[in-house]
CSV table of C-alpha atoms in Angstrom, one decimal:
chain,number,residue,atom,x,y,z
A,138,UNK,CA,121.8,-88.8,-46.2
A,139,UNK,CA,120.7,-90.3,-42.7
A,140,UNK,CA,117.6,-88.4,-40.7
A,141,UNK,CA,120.2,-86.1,-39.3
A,142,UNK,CA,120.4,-84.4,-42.8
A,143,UNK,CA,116.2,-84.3,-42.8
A,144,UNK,CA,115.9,-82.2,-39.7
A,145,UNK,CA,118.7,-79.6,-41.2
A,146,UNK,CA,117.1,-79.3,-44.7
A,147,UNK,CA,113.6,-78.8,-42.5
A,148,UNK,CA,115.3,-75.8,-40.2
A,149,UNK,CA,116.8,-74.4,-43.1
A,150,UNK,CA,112.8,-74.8,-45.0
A,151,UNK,CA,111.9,-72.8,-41.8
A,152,UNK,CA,114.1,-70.3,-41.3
A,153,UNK,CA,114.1,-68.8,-44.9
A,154,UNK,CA,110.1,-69.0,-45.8
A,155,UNK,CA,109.8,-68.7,-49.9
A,156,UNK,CA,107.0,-66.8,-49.8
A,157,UNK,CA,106.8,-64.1,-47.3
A,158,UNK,CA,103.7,-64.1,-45.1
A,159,UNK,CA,101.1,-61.3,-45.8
A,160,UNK,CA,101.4,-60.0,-42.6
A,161,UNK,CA,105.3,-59.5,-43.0
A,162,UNK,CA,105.4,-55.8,-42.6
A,163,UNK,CA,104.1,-55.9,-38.9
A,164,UNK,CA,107.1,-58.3,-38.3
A,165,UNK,CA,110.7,-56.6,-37.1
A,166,UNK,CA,113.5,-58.8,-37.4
A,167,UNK,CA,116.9,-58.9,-36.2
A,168,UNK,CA,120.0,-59.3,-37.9
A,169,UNK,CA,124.0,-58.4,-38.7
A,170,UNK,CA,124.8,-55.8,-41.7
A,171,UNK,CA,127.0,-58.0,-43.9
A,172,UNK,CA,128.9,-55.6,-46.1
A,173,UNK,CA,127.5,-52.2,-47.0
A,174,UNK,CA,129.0,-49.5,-49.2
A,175,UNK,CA,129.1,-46.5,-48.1
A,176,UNK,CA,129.7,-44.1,-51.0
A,177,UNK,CA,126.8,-46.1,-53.0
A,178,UNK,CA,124.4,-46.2,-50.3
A,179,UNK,CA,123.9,-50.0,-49.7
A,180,UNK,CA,124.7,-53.5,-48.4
A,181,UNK,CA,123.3,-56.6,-47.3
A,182,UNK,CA,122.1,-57.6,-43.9
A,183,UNK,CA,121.7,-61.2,-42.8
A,184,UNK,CA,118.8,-62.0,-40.6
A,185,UNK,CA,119.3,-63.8,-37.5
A,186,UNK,CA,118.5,-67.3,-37.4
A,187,UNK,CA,118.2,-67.7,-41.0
A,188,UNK,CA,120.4,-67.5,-44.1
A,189,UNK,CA,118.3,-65.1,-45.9
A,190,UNK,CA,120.2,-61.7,-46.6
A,191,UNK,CA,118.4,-58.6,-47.6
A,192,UNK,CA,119.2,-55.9,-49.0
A,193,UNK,CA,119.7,-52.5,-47.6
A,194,UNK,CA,119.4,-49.1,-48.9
A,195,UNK,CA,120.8,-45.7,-47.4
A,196,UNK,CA,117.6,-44.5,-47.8
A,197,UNK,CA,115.1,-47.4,-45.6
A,198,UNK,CA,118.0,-46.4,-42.4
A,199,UNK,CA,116.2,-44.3,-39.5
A,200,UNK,CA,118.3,-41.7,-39.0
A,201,UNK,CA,118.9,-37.8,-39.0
A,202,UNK,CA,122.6,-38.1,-40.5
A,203,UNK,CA,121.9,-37.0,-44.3
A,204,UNK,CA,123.8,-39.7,-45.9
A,205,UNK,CA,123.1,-42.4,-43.5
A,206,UNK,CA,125.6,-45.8,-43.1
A,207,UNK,CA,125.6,-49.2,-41.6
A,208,UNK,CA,128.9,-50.6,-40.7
A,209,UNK,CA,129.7,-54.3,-40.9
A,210,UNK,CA,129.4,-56.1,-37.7
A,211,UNK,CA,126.3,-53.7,-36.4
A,212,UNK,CA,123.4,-55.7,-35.3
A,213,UNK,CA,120.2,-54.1,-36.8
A,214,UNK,CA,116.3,-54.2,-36.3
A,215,UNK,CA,114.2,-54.0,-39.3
A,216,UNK,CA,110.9,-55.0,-41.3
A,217,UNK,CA,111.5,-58.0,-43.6
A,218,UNK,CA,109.8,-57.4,-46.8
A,219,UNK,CA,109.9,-58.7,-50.1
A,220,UNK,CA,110.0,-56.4,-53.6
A,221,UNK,CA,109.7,-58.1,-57.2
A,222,UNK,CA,110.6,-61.3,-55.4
A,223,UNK,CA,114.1,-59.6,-54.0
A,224,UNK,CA,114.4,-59.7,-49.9
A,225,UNK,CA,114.6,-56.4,-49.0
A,226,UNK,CA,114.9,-54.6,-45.9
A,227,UNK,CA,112.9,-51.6,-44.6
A,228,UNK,CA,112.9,-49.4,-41.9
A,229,UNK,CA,116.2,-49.7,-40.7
A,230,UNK,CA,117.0,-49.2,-37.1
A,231,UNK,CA,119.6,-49.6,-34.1
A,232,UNK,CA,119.3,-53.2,-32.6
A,233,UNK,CA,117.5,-51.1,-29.7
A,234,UNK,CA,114.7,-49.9,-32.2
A,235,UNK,CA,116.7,-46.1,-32.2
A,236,UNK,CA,117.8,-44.6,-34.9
A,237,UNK,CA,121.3,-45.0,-36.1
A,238,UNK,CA,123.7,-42.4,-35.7
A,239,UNK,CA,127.4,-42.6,-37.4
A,240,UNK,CA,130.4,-41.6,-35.2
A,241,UNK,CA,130.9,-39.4,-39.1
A,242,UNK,CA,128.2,-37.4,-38.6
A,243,UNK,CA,128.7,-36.5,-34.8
A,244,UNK,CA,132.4,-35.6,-35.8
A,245,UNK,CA,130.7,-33.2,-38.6
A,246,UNK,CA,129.0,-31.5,-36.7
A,247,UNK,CA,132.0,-30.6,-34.3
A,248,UNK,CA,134.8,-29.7,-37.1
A,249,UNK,CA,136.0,-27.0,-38.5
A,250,UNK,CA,135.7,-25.6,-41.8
A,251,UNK,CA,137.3,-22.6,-43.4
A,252,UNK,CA,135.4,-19.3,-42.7
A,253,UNK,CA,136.3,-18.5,-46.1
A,254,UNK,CA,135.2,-19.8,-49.6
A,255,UNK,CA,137.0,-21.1,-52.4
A,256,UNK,CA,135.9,-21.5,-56.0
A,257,UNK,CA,136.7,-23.8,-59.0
A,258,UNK,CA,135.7,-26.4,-61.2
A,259,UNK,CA,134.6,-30.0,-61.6
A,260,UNK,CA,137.5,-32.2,-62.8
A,261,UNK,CA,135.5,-35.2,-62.6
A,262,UNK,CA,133.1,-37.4,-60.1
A,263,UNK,CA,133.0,-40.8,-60.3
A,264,UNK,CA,129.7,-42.7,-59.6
A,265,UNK,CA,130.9,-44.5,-56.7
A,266,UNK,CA,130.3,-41.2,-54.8
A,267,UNK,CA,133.3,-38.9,-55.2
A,268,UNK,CA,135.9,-36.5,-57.5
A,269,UNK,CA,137.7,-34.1,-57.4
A,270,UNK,CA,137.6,-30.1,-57.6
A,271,UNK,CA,140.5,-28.1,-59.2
A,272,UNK,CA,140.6,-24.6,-57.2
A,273,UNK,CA,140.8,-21.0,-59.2
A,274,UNK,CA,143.4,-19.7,-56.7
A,275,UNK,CA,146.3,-20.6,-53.9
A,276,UNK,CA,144.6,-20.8,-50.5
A,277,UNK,CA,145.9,-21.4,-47.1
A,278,UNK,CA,143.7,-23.7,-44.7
A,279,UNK,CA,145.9,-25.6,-42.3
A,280,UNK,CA,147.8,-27.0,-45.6
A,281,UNK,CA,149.0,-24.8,-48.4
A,282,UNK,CA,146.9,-25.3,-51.4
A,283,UNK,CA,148.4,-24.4,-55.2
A,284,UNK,CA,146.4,-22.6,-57.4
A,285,UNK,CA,145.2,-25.6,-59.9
A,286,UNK,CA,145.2,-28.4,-57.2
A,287,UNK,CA,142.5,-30.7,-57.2
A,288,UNK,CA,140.6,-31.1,-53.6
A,289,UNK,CA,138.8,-34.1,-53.2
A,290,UNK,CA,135.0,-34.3,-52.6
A,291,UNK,CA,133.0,-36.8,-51.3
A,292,UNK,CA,128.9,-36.9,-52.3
A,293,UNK,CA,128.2,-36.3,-48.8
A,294,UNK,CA,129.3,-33.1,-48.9
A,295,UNK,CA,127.3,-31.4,-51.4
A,296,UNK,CA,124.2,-28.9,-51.2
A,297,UNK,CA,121.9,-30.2,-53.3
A,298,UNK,CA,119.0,-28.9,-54.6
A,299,UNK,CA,115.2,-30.8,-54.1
A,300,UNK,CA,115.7,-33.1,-57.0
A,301,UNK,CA,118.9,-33.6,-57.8
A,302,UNK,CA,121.1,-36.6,-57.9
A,303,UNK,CA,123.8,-36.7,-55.3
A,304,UNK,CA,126.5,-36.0,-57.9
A,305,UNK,CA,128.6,-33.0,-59.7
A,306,UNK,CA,129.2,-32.9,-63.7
A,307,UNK,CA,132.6,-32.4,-65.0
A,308,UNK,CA,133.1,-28.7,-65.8
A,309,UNK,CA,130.5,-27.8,-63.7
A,310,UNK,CA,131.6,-24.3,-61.7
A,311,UNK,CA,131.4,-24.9,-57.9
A,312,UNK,CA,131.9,-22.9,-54.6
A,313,UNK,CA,133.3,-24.5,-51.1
A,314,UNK,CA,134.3,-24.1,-47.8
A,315,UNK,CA,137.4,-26.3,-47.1
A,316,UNK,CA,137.7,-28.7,-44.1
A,317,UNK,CA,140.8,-31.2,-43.2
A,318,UNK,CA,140.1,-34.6,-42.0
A,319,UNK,CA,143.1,-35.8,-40.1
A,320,UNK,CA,145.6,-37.9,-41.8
A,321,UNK,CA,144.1,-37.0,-45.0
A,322,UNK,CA,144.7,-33.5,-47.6
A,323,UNK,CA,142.7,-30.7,-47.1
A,324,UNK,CA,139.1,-31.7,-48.6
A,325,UNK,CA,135.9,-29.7,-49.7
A,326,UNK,CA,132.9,-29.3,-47.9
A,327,UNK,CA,129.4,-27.4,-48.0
A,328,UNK,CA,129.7,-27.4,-51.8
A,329,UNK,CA,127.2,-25.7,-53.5
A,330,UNK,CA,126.7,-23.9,-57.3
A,331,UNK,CA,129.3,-20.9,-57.4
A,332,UNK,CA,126.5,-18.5,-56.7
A,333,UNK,CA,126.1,-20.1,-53.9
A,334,UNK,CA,122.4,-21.5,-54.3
A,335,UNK,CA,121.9,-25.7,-53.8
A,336,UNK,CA,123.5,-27.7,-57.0
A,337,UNK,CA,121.5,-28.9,-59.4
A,338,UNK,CA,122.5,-32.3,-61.3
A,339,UNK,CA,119.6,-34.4,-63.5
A,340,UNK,CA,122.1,-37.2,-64.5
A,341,UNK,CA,123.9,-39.6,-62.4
A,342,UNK,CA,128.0,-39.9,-63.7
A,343,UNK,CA,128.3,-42.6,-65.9
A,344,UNK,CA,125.0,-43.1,-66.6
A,345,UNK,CA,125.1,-42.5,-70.0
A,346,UNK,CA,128.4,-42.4,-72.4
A,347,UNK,CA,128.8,-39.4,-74.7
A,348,UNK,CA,126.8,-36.3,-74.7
A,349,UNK,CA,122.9,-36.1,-75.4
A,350,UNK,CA,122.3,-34.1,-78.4
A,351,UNK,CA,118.8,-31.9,-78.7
């Protein structure tokens, strides 16, 4: 390669240090969210003026939404840091410094959900965040709703006790309130234990295969 090839290779040296400097964490950066999934809680962002991508976890976002997102295409302030030599990035904010809010959350808070509750049980929830809830009895809430239908449920909508993992086991018994998000079927929301008290789950779906025998 000529010298035009040496300057590249010496931006690129400079624009993704190897080692990050010790005083890293006082550093924000600014970059582009990549790709993030929303039902697992993470994505990749890619720093501006580099080609180092970090990764991004629900739980670094600033925000008051309780299952924070990022969308693909938002610009993003954060502190680059690095853990067990993986680029990771904290402290998530709004390119502003704010915190982020999702358009989700301020529709939430404006819907409306059935002043009645329904009961039934867990079909199944899949790891990637959501399953599906087969109701005791026929309800009406904008939609008809058989008895034996299963409603779907996102993670996002469940009460969950202090700590718990964001999921519902198969079989478990379950109380809702039902809300219907337009173009989709009726769905449940403010799921909790069919007492009514916050769900409590110790094992993430899938995490293990088979039951664990005392």
């Amino acid at each position: 390669g000529g010298a035009m090839d040496d300057t590249t290779t010496e931006l690129d040296d400079w624009s993704t240090p190897v080692a990050p400097d010790p005083d890293l964490s006082l550093v924000r950066a600014t970059g582009i969210v990549e790709k993030f999934a929303p039902k697992r809680g993470f994505g990749v962002i890619k720093i501006d003026g580099g080609r180092a991508r970090y990764f991004a976890h629900w739980t670094q976002i600033c925000s008051t939404d309780t299952w924070p997102v990022l969308k693909p295409g938002m610009r993003v302030q954060f502190a680059p840091a690095e853990e067990s030599s993986k680029l990771v990035a904290k402290d998530i904010t709004a390119a502003s410094g704010e915190a982020i809010a999702t358009l989700e959350n301020v529709e939430k808070q404006i819907r409306v959900l059935s002043d009645f509750y329904v009961q039934g049980t867990v079909l199944f929830f899949n790891r990637a965040g959501y399953g599906f809830i087969v109701v005791d009895t026929a309800v009406e809430f904008v939609d008809k709703v058989p008895a034996g239908a299963s409603i779907y449920v996102s993670r996002d909508e469940l009460v969950l006790a202090e700590g718990s993992v964001a999921a519902l086991e198969k079989g478990m018994r379950v109380r809702f309130r039902l809300y219907k998000p337009e173009h989709k079927l009726v769905s449940a929301a403010e799921v909790t234990a069919i007492d009514g008290s916050p769900i409590f789950c110790s094992a993430a779906p899938g995490a293990h295969s088979g039951t664990v025998s005392a």
